[in-house]
Short mmCIF file of C-alpha atoms in Angstrom, two decimals:
data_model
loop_
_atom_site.label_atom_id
_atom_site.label_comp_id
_atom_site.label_asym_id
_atom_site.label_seq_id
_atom_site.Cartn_x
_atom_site.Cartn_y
_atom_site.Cartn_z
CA UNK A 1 63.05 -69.40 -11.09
CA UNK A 2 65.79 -67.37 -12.79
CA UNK A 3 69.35 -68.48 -12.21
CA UNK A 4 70.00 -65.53 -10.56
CA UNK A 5 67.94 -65.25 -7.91
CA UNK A 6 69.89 -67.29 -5.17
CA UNK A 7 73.08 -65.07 -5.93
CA UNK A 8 71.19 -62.41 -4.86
CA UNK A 9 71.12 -60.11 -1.42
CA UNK A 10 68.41 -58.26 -2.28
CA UNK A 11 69.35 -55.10 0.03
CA UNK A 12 67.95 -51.77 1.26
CA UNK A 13 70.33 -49.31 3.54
CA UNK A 14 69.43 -45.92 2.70
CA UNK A 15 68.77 -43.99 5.81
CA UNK A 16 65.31 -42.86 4.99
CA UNK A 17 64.24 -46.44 4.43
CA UNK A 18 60.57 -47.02 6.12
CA UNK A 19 59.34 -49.83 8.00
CA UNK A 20 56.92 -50.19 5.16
CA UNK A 21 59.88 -50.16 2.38
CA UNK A 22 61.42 -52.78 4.54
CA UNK A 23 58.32 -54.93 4.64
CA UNK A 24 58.19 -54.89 0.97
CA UNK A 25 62.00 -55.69 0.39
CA UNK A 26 60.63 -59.12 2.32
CA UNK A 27 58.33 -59.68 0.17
CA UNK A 28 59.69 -59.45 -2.75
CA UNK A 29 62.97 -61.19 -1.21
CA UNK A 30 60.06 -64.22 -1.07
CA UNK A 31 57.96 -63.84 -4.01
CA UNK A 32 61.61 -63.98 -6.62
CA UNK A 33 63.26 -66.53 -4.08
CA UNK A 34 66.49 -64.04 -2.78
CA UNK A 35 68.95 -65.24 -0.88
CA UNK A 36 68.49 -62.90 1.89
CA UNK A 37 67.10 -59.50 2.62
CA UNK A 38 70.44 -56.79 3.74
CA UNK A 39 69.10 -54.35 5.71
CA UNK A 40 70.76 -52.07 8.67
CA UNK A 41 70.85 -53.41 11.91
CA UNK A 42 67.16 -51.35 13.36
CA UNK A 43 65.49 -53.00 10.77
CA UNK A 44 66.56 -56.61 11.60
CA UNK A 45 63.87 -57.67 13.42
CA UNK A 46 61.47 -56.39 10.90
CA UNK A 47 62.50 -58.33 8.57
CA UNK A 48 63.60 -61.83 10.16
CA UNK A 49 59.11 -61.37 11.21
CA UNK A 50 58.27 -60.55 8.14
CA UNK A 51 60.57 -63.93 6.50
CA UNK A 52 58.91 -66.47 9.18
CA UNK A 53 58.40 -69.50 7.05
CA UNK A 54 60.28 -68.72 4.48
CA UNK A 55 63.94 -69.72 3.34
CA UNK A 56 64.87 -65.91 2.75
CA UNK A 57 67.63 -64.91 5.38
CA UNK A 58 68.49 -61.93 7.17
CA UNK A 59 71.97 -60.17 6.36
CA UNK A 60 72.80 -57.13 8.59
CA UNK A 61 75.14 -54.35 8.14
CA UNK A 62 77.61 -53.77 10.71
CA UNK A 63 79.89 -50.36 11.30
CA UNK A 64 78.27 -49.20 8.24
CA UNK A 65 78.94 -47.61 5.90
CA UNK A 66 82.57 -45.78 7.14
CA UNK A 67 83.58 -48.57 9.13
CA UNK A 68 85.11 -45.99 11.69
CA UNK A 69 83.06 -47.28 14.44
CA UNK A 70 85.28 -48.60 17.36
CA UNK A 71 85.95 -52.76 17.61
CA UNK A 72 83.87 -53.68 20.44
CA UNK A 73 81.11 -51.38 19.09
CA UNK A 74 81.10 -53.58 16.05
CA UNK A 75 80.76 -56.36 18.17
CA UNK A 76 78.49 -55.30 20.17
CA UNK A 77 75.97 -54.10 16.92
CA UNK A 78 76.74 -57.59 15.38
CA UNK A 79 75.80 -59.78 18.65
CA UNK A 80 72.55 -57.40 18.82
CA UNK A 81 71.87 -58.17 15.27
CA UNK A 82 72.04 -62.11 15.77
CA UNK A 83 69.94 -61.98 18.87
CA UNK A 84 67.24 -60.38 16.73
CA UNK A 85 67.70 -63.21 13.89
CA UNK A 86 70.22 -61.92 11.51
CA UNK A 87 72.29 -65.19 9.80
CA UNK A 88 74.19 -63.21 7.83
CA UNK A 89 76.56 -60.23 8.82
CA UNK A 90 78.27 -57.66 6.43
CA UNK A 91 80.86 -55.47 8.34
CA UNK A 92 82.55 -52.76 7.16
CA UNK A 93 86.65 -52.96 7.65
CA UNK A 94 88.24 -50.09 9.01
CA UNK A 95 89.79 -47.91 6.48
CA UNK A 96 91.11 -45.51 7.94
CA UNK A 97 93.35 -48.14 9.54
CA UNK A 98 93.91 -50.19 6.77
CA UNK A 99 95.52 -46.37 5.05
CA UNK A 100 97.58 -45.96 8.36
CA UNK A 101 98.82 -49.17 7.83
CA UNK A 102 97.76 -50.60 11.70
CA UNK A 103 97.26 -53.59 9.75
CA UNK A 104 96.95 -55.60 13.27
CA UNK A 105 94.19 -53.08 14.64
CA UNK A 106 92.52 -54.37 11.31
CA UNK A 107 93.08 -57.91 11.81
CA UNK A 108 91.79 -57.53 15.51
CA UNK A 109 88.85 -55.27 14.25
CA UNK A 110 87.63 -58.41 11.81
CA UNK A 111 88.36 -61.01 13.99
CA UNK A 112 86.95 -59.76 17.02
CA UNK A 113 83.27 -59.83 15.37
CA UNK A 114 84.28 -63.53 13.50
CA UNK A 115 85.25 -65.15 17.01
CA UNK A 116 81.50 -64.16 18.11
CA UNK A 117 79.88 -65.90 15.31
CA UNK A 118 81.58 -69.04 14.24
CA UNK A 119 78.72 -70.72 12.86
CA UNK A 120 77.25 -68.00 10.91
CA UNK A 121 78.35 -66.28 7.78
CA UNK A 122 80.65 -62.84 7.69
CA UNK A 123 81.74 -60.72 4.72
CA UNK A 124 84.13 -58.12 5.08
CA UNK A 125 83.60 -54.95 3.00
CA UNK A 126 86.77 -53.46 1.67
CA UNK A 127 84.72 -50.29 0.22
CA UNK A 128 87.83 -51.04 -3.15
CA UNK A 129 86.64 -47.52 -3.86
CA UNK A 130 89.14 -46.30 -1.68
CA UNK A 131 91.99 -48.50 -1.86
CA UNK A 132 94.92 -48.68 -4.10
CA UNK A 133 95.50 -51.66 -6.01
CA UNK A 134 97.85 -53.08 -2.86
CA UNK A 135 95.42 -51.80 -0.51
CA UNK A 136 92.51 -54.95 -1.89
CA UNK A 137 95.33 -57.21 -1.54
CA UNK A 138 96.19 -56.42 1.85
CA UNK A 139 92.18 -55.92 3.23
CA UNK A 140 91.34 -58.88 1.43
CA UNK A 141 94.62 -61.11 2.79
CA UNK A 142 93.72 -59.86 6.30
CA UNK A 143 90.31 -60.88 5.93
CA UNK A 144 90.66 -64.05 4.93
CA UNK A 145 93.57 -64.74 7.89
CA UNK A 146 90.96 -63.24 10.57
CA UNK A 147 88.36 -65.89 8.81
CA UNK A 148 85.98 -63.90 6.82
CA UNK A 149 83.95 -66.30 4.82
CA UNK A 150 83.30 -63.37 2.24
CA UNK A 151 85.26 -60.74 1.05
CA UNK A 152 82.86 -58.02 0.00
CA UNK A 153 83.93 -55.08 -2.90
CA UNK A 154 81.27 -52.08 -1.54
CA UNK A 155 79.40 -50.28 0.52
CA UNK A 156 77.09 -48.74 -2.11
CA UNK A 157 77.31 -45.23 -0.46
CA UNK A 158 81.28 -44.35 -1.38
CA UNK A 159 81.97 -43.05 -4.66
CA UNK A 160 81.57 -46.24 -7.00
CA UNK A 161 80.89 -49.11 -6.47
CA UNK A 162 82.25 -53.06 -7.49
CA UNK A 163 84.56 -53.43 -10.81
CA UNK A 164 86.01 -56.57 -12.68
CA UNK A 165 89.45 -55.21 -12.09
CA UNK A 166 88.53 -55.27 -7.60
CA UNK A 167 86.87 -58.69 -8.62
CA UNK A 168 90.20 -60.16 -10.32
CA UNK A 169 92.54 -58.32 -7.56
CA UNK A 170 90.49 -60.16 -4.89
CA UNK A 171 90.62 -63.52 -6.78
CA UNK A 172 94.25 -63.55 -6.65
CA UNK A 173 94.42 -62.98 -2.67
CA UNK A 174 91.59 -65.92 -2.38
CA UNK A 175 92.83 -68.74 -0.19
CA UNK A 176 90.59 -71.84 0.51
CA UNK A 177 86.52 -71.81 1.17
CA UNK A 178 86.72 -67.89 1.02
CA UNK A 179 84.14 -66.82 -1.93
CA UNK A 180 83.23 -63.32 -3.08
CA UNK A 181 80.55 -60.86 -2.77
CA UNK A 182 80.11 -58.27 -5.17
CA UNK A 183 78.22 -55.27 -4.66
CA UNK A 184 77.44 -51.19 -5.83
CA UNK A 185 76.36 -50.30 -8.82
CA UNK A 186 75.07 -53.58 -10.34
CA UNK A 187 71.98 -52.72 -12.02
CA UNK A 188 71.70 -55.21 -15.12
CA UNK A 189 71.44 -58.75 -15.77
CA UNK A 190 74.49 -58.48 -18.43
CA UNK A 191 76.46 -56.72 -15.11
CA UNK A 192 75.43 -59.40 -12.30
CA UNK A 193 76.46 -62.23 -15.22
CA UNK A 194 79.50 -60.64 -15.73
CA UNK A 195 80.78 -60.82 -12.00
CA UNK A 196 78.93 -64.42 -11.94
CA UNK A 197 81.09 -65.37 -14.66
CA UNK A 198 84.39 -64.05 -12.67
CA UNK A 199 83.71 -66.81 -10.39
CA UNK A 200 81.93 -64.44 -7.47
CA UNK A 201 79.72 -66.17 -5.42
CA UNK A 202 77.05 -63.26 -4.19
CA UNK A 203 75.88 -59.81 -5.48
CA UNK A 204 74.69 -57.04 -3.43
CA UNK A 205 72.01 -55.20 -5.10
CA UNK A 206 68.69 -53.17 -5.01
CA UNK A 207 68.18 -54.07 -8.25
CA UNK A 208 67.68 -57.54 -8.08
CA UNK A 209 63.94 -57.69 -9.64
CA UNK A 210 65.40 -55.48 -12.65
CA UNK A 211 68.17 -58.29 -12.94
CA UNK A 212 66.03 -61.28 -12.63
CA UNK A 213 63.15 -59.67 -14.96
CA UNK A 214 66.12 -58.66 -17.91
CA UNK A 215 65.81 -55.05 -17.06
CA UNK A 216 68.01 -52.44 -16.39
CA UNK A 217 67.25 -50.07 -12.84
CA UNK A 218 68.04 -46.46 -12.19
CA UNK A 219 68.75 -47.63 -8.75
CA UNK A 220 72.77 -46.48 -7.32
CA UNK A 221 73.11 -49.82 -5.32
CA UNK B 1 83.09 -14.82 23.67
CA UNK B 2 85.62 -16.74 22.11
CA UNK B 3 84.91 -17.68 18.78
CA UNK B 4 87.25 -20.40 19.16
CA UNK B 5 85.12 -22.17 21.29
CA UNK B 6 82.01 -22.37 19.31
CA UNK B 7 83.78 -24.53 16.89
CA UNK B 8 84.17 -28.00 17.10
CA UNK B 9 87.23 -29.40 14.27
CA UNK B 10 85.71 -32.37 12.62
CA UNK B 11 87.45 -35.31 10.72
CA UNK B 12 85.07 -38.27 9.90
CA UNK B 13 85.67 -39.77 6.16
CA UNK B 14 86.31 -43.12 6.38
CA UNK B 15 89.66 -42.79 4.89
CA UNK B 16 90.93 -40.70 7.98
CA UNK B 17 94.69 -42.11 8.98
CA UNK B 18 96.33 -41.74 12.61
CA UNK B 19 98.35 -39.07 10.77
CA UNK B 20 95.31 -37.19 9.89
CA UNK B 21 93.98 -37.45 13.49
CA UNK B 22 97.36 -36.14 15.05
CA UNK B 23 96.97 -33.24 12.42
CA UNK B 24 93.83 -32.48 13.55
CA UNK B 25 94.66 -32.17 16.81
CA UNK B 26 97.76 -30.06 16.41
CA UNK B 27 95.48 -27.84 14.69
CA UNK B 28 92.72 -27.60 17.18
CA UNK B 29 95.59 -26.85 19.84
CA UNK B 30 96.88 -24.10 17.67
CA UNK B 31 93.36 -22.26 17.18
CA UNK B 32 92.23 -23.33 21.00
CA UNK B 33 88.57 -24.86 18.98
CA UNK B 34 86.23 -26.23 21.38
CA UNK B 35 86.57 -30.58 20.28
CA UNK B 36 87.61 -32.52 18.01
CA UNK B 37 85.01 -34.49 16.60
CA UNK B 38 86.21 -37.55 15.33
CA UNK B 39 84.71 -41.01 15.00
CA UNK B 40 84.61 -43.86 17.52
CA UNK B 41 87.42 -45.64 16.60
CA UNK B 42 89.43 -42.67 16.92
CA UNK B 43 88.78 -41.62 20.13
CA UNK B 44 91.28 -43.46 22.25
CA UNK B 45 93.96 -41.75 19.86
CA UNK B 46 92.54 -38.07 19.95
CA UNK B 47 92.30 -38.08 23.76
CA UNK B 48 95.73 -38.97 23.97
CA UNK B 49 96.67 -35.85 21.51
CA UNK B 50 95.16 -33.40 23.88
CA UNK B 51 95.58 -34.88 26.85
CA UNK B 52 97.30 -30.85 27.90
CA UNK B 53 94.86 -28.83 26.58
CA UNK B 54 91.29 -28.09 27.21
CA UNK B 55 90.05 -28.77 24.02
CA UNK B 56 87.24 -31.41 24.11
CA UNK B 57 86.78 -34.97 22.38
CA UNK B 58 83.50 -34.66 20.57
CA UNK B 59 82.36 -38.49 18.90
CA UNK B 60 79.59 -39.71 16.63
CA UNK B 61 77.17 -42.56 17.47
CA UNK B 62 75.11 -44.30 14.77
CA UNK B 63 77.04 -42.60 11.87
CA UNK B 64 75.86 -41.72 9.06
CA UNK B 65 72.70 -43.31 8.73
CA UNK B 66 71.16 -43.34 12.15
CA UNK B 67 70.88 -46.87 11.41
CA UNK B 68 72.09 -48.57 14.22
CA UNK B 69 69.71 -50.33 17.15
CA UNK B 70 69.40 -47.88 19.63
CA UNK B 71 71.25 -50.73 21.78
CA UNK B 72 74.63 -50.62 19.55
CA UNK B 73 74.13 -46.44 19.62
CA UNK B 74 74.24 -46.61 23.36
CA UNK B 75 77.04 -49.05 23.59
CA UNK B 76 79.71 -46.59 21.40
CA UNK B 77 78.87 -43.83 22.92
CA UNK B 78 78.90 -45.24 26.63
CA UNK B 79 82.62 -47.03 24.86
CA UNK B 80 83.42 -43.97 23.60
CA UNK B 81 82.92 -41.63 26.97
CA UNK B 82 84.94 -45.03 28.64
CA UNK B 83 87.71 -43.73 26.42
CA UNK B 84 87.45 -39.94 26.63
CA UNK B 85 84.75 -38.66 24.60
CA UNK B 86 83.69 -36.00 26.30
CA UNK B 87 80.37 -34.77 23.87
CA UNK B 88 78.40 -37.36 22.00
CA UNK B 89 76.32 -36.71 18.16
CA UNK B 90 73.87 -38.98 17.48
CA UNK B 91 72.17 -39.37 14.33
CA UNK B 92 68.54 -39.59 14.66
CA UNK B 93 66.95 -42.69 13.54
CA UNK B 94 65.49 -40.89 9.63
CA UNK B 95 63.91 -44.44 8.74
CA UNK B 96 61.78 -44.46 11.87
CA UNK B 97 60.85 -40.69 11.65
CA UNK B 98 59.70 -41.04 7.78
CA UNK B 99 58.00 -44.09 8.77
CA UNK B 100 56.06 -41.22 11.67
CA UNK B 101 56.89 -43.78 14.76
CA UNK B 102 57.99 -40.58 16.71
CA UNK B 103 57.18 -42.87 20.08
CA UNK B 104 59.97 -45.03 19.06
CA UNK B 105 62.51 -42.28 17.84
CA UNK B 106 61.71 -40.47 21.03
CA UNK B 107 62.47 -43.85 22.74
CA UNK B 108 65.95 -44.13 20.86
CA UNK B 109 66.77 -40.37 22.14
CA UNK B 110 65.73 -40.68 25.71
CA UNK B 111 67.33 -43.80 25.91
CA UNK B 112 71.31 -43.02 24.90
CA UNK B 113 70.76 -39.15 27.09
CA UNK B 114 69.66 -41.72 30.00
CA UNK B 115 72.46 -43.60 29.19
CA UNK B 116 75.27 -41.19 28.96
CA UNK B 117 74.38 -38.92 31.90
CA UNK B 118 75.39 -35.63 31.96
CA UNK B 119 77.54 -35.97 29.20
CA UNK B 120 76.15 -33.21 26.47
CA UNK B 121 74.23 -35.32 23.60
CA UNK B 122 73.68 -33.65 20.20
CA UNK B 123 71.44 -35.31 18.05
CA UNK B 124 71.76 -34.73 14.29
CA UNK B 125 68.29 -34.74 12.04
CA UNK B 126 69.96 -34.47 8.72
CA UNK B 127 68.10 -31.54 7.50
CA UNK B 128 68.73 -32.17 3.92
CA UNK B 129 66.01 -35.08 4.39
CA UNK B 130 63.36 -33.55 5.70
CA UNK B 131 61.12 -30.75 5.12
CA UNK B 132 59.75 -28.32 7.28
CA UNK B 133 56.88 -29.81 9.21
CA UNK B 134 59.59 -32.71 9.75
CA UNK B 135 62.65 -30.57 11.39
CA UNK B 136 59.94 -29.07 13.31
CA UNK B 137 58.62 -32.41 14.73
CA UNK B 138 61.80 -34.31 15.07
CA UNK B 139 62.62 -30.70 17.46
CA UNK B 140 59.89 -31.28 19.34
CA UNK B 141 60.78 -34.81 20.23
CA UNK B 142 64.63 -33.91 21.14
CA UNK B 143 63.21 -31.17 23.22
CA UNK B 144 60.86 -34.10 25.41
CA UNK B 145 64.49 -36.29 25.24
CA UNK B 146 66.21 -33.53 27.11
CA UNK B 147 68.99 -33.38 24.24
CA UNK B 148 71.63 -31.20 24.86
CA UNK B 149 71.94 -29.97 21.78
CA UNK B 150 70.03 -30.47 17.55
CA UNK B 151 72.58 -30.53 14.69
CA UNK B 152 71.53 -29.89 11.37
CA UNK B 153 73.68 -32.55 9.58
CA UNK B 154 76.11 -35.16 9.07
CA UNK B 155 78.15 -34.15 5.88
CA UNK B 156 77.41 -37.36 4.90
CA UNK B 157 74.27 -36.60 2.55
CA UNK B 158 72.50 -34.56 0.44
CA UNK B 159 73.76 -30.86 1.70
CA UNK B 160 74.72 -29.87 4.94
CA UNK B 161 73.29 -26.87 7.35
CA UNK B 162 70.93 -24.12 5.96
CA UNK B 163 70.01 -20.44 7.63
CA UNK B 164 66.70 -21.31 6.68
CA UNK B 165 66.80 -24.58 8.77
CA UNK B 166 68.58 -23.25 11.75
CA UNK B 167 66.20 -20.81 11.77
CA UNK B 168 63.09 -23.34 11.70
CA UNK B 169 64.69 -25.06 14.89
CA UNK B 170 65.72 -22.20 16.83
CA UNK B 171 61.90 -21.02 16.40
CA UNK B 172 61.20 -24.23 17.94
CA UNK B 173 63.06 -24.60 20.56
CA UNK B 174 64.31 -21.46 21.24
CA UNK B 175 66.47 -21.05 24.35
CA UNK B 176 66.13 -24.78 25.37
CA UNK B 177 68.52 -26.79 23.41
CA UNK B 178 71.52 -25.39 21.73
CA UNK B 179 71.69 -25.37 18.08
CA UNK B 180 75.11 -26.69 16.06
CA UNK B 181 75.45 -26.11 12.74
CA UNK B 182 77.49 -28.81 10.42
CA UNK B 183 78.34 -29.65 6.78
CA UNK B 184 79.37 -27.22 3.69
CA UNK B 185 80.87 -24.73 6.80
CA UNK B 186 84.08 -23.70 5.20
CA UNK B 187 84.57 -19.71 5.44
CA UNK B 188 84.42 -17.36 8.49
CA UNK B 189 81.64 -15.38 7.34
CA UNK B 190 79.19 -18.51 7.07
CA UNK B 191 80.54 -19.61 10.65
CA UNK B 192 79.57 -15.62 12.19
CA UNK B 193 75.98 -15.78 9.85
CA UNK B 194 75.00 -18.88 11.51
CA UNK B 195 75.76 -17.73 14.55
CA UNK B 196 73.82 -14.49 14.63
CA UNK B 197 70.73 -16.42 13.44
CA UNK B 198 70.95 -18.74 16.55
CA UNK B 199 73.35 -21.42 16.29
CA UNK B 200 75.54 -22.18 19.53
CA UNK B 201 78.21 -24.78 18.26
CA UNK B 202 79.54 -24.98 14.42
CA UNK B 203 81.42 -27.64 13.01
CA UNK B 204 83.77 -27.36 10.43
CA UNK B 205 86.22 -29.50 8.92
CA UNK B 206 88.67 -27.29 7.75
CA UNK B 207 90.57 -24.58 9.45
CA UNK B 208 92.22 -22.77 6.13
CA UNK B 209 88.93 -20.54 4.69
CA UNK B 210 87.58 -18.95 8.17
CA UNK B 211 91.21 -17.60 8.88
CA UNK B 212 91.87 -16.31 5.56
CA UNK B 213 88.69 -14.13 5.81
CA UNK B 214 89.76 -13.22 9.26
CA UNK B 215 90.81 -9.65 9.12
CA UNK B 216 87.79 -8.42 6.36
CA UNK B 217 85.64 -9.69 8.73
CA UNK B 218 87.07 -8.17 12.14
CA UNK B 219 86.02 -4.92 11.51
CA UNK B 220 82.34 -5.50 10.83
CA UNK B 221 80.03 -4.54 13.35
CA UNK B 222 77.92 -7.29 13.46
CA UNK B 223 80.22 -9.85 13.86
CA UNK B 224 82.94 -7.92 16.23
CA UNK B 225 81.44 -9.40 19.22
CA UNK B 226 82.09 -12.88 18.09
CA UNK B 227 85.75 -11.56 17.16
CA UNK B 228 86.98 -9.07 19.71
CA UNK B 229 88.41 -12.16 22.11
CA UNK B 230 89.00 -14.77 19.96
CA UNK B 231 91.78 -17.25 19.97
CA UNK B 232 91.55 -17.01 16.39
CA UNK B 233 93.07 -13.10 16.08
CA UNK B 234 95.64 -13.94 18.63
CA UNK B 235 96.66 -16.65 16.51
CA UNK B 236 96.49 -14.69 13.07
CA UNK B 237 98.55 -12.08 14.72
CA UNK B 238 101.38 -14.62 15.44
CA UNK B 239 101.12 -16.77 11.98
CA UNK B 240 100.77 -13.20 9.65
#
């Protein structure tokens, strides 16, 4: 197995994604020995039937990808997704909050959907395509205090995705058990080594057979 | 007619601030526009702006992607009418249609108009994914959901409303849902085409092209129905 392969969420949110696309993002997911398969939240349980008897988990976007959707709607999407076998939960953190600088709304926003999973695993997307340097501080430092166990560069659809400078900005706010998930626009073994070697602990891509096999994709996420 | 009121005012980046929502509604005020359309989060906020007017909150459910479980769509928007929201867009679930499992897509519709009541549901097909025999059967499964009204898009992908498209669905459905048209409207005379070739509702998301066109396009023949009581020349009259 390639060294790679458990870093890897291998991940499929476009909106015209088919039940049969989804189906074969599990298999692969199983035949290179992913991490987990990140789909959105219809899809969830799809997938978690299609990964029965295998380690391959099921990570499910949440608020995605504008993270405008209301708190308890979050929550709501999130406890929906773990009923229907989703271990893993990737939320978007509300932005437009975070730029009016209701920095409790998005304390409150994250926290909400962490106090209804305790036991399971939630990254926080930042979408650092938006933010000012200050800005990844601040999302990432609120993050952590509402007890995100990732913090998580991109959604893939805003207008770039991950970069070593939003990797070493989040490093610095990085208190304790909290690891990093990097995501958008990694397409390339040399990329996904890169970020590996910055100390981050998960990539996001659809790429991932490309970056296991030494290739390069034409894929945007 | 009032033009004003065919036109919903629509802020949904993700980036939108409180400041930008308080803008927006100042603005709707000023031009009288039928809603606001502004994401969930937002709505609590925007009903609070125009709590003395008659403008309308307008929200969107499952946004962009359609994505959602049919569930979380009908838990923001029921949230969302909690709060004010007075019109709901939902995006229709694309996956599901290019995967052809119109029972279930049907099933996703019905379901949030069941839930929601009499509250006016517009559900968005994202023309810019599909092609014709595609707008024409997603159509005919809003018109068996009892949808209040089909938008053409979210702004969020590829390109935004077409006359070709809007002409595809009002073909369909002619009189029996109302027709909005969304995304890349930014000039008066694209807001008066659409609605001569059978749109009901347009959204825009800025207010600063359709008024500077105003007066070329008051004089027209065509369009002077559309004009002759709008909200829109009473307020050019006061702000020229």
């Amino acid at each position: 197995m390639s060294p790679f392969n458990k870093f890897i969420d291998h991940t499929l949110l476009k909106a015209t994604a088919t039940k049969q696309d989804i189906i074969q993002l599990c298999e692969e997911a199983k035949q290179f020995g992913f991490f987990s398969v990140c789909v959105n939240s219809c899809y969830v349980s799809l997938a978690k039937a299609n990964l029965e008897r295998s380690e391959v988990k099921v990570c499910a976007v949440i608020g995605f990808p504008l993270g405008a959707m209301s708190t308890v709607s979050k929550v709501s999407e999130t406890i929906d997704a773990i009923e229907n076998g989703a271990e893993e939960i990737d939320m978007v953190l509300n932005v437009g909050w975070l730029k009016s600088k209701d920095y409790q709304g998005v304390l409150n926003d994250i926290k909400s959907v962490k106090d209804i999973m305790p036991n399971k695993t939630l990254k926080v997307i930042l979408e650092t395509c938006y933010l000012e340097d200050d800005d990844i501080i601040k999302a990432s430092e609120l993050a952590i205090e509402a007890g995100a166990d990732f913090i998580k560069t991109s959604t893939g659809f805003g207008t770039r995705g991950a970069s070593e400078k939003d990797i070493t900005l989040m490093k610095s706010a990085i208190e304790g058990t909290t690891k990093i998930k990097a995501s958008g626009g990694i397409r390339d073994a040399q990329t996904a080594l890169k970020y590996i070697n910055l100390g981050v602990h998960r990539l996001g891509t659809s790429s991932g057979i490309a970056i296991i096999s030494g290739k390069t994709s034409d894929s945007n996420y | 007619m009032n033009l004003s009121k065919q036109i919903d005012l629509t802020l949904l980046h993700a980036t939108t601030t409180e400041r930008d929502i308080i803008n927006l509604a100042q603005e709707a005020i000023k031009y009288n526009f039928h809603s606001i359309c502004v994401s969930s989060c937002y709505v609590p906020l925007a009903k609070q702006l125009i709590t003395d007017s008659d403008i309308k909150i307008s929200t969107v459910v499952g946004f962009p992607l359609g994505a959602a479980t049919t569930s979380t769509k009908i838990f923001e928007a029921k949230e969302a009418i909690d709060y004010g929201a007075d019109e709901i867009s939902m995006v229709v679930n694309l996956g599901l249609l290019k995967s052809r499992n119109y029972v279930s897509i049907l099933k996703d519709i019905t379901d949030v108009k069941l839930a929601i009541g009499n509250i006016p549901l517009k559900v968005i097909i994202e023309i810019s994914e599909l092609n014709k025999n595609e707008i024409i059967k997603v159509c005919e499964i809003c018109l068996d959901a009892k949808a209040d009204y089909i938008e053409t898009s979210t702004g969020f992908s590829k390109g935004g409303a077409t006359l070709t498209a809007v002409k595809i669905i009002k073909k369909t459905v002619r009189d029996n849902i109302s027709i909005k048209a969304t995304g890349d409207i930014d000039d008066l005379e694209t807001i008066l085409k659409y609605l001569e070739n059978g749109a009901d509702r347009v959204g825009i998301s800025t207010i600063i092209k359709p008024i500077n066109n105003l007066r070329q396009l008051r004089n027209n023949k065509v369009y002077k129905q559309y004009l002759e009581n709008s909200t829109l020349l009473e307020v050019e009259k006061v702000y020229q």
